[in-house]
XYZ file of C-alpha atoms in Angstrom:
299
model
C -38.144 -11.997 -37.398
C -38.288 -8.208 -36.509
C -38.656 -9.194 -32.926
C -35.844 -11.850 -33.375
C -33.590 -8.790 -34.614
C -34.783 -6.902 -31.581
C -33.912 -9.352 -29.446
C -30.514 -9.948 -30.569
C -29.493 -6.077 -30.702
C -30.799 -5.664 -26.959
C -28.515 -9.073 -26.244
C -25.705 -7.236 -28.325
C -26.101 -4.038 -26.157
C -25.767 -5.882 -22.760
C -22.961 -7.853 -23.585
C -21.452 -4.460 -24.992
C -22.168 -2.816 -21.480
C -21.129 -5.853 -19.320
C -17.908 -5.780 -21.132
C -17.480 -2.146 -19.805
C -18.414 -2.770 -16.447
C -15.798 -3.383 -14.043
C -15.654 -6.214 -11.933
C -14.461 -6.807 -8.356
C -13.150 -10.008 -6.520
C -12.781 -10.425 -2.886
C -9.630 -13.054 -2.534
C -9.250 -15.185 0.425
C -5.668 -15.161 0.428
C -4.659 -17.989 2.946
C -5.755 -21.028 4.304
C -7.011 -19.357 7.860
C -9.365 -17.141 6.360
C -10.520 -19.722 3.738
C -11.750 -21.984 6.991
C -13.377 -18.947 8.628
C -15.539 -18.643 5.468
C -16.454 -22.585 5.351
C -18.844 -21.866 8.312
C -21.133 -20.490 6.083
C -23.456 -22.815 4.183
C -23.950 -20.616 1.556
C -20.036 -20.561 0.707
C -19.241 -24.048 -1.166
C -15.919 -24.448 -1.625
C -13.976 -27.091 0.319
C -10.698 -26.308 -0.746
C -8.238 -23.460 -0.675
C -5.980 -24.829 -3.265
C -8.894 -25.632 -5.815
C -10.578 -22.011 -4.684
C -7.258 -19.769 -5.962
C -7.387 -22.361 -9.122
C -11.015 -21.331 -9.940
C -10.340 -17.534 -8.933
C -7.285 -17.215 -10.994
C -9.135 -18.718 -14.055
C -12.272 -16.474 -13.515
C -9.608 -13.879 -13.676
C -8.091 -15.014 -16.993
C -11.612 -15.443 -18.476
C -12.495 -11.659 -17.223
C -9.510 -10.618 -18.931
C -9.806 -12.071 -22.065
C -13.126 -10.561 -22.449
C -11.570 -7.266 -22.334
C -13.323 -6.585 -18.560
C -11.354 -4.413 -16.384
C -10.985 -6.503 -12.789
C -9.660 -5.431 -9.662
C -9.143 -8.027 -6.716
C -9.538 -6.860 -3.284
C -8.200 -8.466 0.482
C -11.436 -10.313 1.650
C -11.113 -10.418 5.517
C -13.685 -12.605 7.467
C -13.451 -10.755 10.647
C -14.187 -7.281 8.734
C -16.623 -8.936 6.909
C -18.708 -10.374 10.150
C -18.460 -6.787 11.716
C -19.809 -4.884 8.439
C -22.821 -7.439 8.403
C -23.472 -6.618 11.999
C -23.244 -3.165 11.347
C -25.530 -3.246 8.310
C -27.808 -5.870 9.885
C -27.239 -8.031 6.560
C -26.833 -12.158 6.864
C -23.420 -13.106 6.496
C -24.346 -16.416 5.097
C -25.274 -14.776 1.846
C -23.654 -14.106 -1.592
C -25.377 -10.552 -2.033
C -24.167 -9.687 1.360
C -20.224 -11.174 0.323
C -20.802 -8.854 -3.270
C -21.711 -6.202 -0.943
C -18.649 -6.152 1.317
C -16.535 -6.459 -1.500
C -17.783 -3.311 -3.476
C -17.347 -1.588 0.230
C -13.737 -2.777 0.517
C -12.793 -1.718 -3.256
C -14.395 1.604 -2.662
C -11.654 2.216 -0.035
C -8.240 1.839 -2.270
C -6.596 -1.125 -1.354
C -7.076 -2.723 -4.562
C -4.855 -4.578 -7.321
C -5.816 -4.293 -11.082
C -5.636 -7.349 -12.468
C -3.039 -7.421 -15.121
C -2.352 -11.235 -16.212
C -0.213 -11.688 -13.072
C -0.524 -15.528 -11.538
C -2.229 -16.021 -8.163
C 1.502 -16.527 -6.640
C 2.684 -13.393 -7.889
C -1.098 -11.436 -6.843
C -1.254 -12.659 -3.543
C 1.920 -11.007 -1.962
C 0.887 -7.608 -3.821
C -2.566 -7.665 -2.490
C -0.944 -8.134 0.974
C 1.639 -5.539 0.768
C -1.131 -3.105 -0.881
C -3.504 -3.774 2.158
C -0.997 -3.487 4.917
C 0.068 0.300 3.164
C -3.210 1.088 3.549
C -3.726 0.041 7.116
C -0.302 1.905 8.009
C -1.501 5.175 6.054
C -4.831 4.946 7.841
C -3.547 4.430 11.535
C -0.729 7.013 10.958
C -3.379 9.662 9.509
C -5.700 8.633 12.666
C -2.592 9.667 15.200
C -2.363 12.656 13.338
C -5.678 13.907 13.732
C -5.702 12.781 17.352
C -3.098 15.323 18.379
C -5.381 18.269 18.277
C -4.141 21.424 18.419
C -0.723 23.331 19.850
C -1.642 24.798 23.497
C 0.452 27.482 22.793
C -0.017 28.666 19.213
C -3.323 26.730 18.059
C -1.398 25.349 15.252
C -2.932 21.857 14.206
C -0.192 19.366 15.247
C -1.218 16.993 12.470
C -1.327 19.461 9.815
C 2.105 21.134 10.772
C 3.615 17.912 10.754
C 2.633 16.813 7.336
C 3.603 19.919 5.981
C 6.994 19.840 7.575
C 7.058 15.946 6.269
C 6.247 17.026 2.790
C 8.844 19.949 2.939
C 11.736 17.091 4.077
C 10.396 14.337 1.285
C 10.743 16.953 -1.560
C 13.876 18.232 -0.479
C 15.333 14.593 0.027
C 13.937 14.192 -3.760
C 16.094 17.372 -5.019
C 19.050 16.636 -3.439
C 19.130 12.662 -4.181
C 19.923 13.866 -8.031
C 19.309 11.611 -11.134
C 18.401 8.109 -10.874
C 15.746 5.198 -9.668
C 15.614 6.099 -5.588
C 13.944 3.287 -3.288
C 13.280 5.084 -0.026
C 12.088 3.768 3.455
C 10.640 5.427 6.154
C 10.834 3.995 9.706
C 8.686 5.099 12.578
C 8.470 3.597 15.531
C 4.827 4.326 17.797
C 3.571 2.872 20.647
C 1.671 0.372 19.305
C 3.397 -0.499 15.927
C 6.114 -0.273 13.743
C 5.500 2.056 11.153
C 6.841 1.522 7.805
C 6.264 3.376 4.423
C 8.234 2.952 1.090
C 8.367 5.278 -1.987
C 9.711 4.251 -5.489
C 10.848 7.302 -7.500
C 12.463 7.870 -10.996
C 14.282 11.110 -11.832
C 16.195 11.629 -15.395
C 19.253 14.082 -15.808
C 16.563 17.443 -15.872
C 12.819 17.574 -14.471
C 11.694 16.860 -11.137
C 11.388 13.110 -9.539
C 7.986 10.866 -10.756
C 6.046 9.310 -8.277
C 3.059 7.593 -7.181
C 1.179 10.306 -5.334
C -0.389 7.929 -3.180
C 2.738 6.543 -2.059
C 4.147 9.751 -1.926
C 1.204 10.525 0.720
C 1.633 7.532 2.642
C 5.409 8.036 3.019
C 4.765 11.890 4.088
C 2.284 10.603 6.737
C 4.525 8.002 8.100
C 7.189 10.950 8.470
C 4.938 13.375 9.801
C 4.168 10.808 12.765
C 7.558 10.554 13.711
C 7.912 14.451 13.637
C 4.915 15.316 15.650
C 5.552 12.430 18.428
C 9.496 13.210 18.336
C 10.327 9.330 17.932
C 13.708 8.091 17.075
C 12.718 7.623 13.293
C 14.795 7.567 10.358
C 14.976 7.368 6.628
C 16.845 5.196 4.243
C 17.754 6.287 0.268
C 18.861 3.518 -2.075
C 19.874 4.848 -5.577
C 20.467 3.113 -8.841
C 21.746 4.516 -11.797
C 23.511 2.801 -15.039
C 26.929 1.294 -15.110
C 27.616 2.366 -11.162
C 26.814 0.387 -7.831
C 23.991 0.889 -5.811
C 24.400 3.624 -3.277
C 22.813 3.659 0.220
C 22.307 6.703 2.628
C 20.575 7.411 5.708
C 19.059 10.031 7.832
C 17.844 10.280 11.429
C 15.054 12.167 12.560
C 16.099 14.837 15.051
C 13.286 17.263 15.754
C 11.863 17.870 13.106
C 14.725 17.544 10.905
C 17.004 14.920 8.799
C 20.177 14.464 10.183
C 22.773 12.614 7.984
C 24.064 9.115 9.499
C 28.019 8.464 9.264
C 28.936 6.001 6.838
C 29.265 3.312 9.625
C 25.624 4.060 10.959
C 24.067 3.380 7.636
C 26.354 0.245 7.116
C 25.005 -0.976 10.436
C 21.239 0.054 9.867
C 21.371 -1.598 6.296
C 22.940 -4.740 7.329
C 21.269 -5.571 11.003
C 18.008 -7.688 11.119
C 15.395 -5.665 12.211
C 13.540 -8.580 13.940
C 16.558 -10.751 15.530
C 19.309 -7.919 15.788
C 21.555 -10.292 14.078
C 23.819 -9.285 11.393
C 23.124 -9.876 7.909
C 26.046 -9.819 5.144
C 26.096 -6.428 3.160
C 25.129 -7.172 -0.447
C 27.685 -7.037 -3.053
C 27.761 -4.398 -5.555
C 26.595 -1.922 -2.674
C 28.095 1.279 -1.410
C 27.090 2.195 1.903
C 27.578 6.045 2.282
C 26.905 8.809 4.836
C 23.911 10.530 4.582
C 24.252 13.886 2.925
C 22.845 17.598 3.772
C 19.287 17.849 1.986
C 19.293 21.529 2.699
C 15.889 21.566 4.316
C 15.231 24.586 6.476
C 14.710 24.590 10.681
C 10.840 24.235 11.201
C 9.545 27.813 12.032
C 8.081 26.313 15.149
C 8.165 22.505 17.019
C 5.750 21.005 18.880
């Protein structure tokens, strides 16, 4: 009897620990990635739709058990490179588990909160794109090196300047719900960063710190490379139409766009250049002076 009681106690403790141990699931979001993984014999799924249903069922089961679960984007090409670099057999469930843990540590993960799989997939893709954009922008800034004239780190100086501009934008935008988009073209990519903020009648704006860092980094690339970047701000307040303002990036500063320029920028398809009908209940306004001082140096 004592042995049985001890066994039950150990089993109970292990179940408790299992509930408190977080889980991570690597998700193959599209049929092409799914097909690439089917080349491995140890990957036994043969239908992507069924696979997604099974993943959703697993997520619900883990949530019902009180377990915290995160989902990450599983990329077959990155997985193959990871296995080659770590000298792992890619045709192994253990290797897939290790890769999933590695990418989860990188930060591009979504916490499961009961979302249906159809809502979880676009959220996961968006998070992964954000992460890739931030990493690419950070790499660009790091590669700029030091200024030949003053010895200052160009990337760091540009990031500091971008952080200052962002702080001034948030300060002068006033109360409300703000949706900000920064667009910065580079030689190889069109970088986009989005920042959502909330500000009450008093006090500073609140926002996700990682989103703020990503926004400042993309803006810093435009400052450092002197590209034709810009920022659009959309503000929502109760009982009033949404207001849209815009600025262009010029020599380390944000110059206000005219009302017509804001309308044109917001009502033009970025991919085709074709006009887009303006939204009902939205006012397109000129950018306002954010009161940012001029940069002390310009590289």
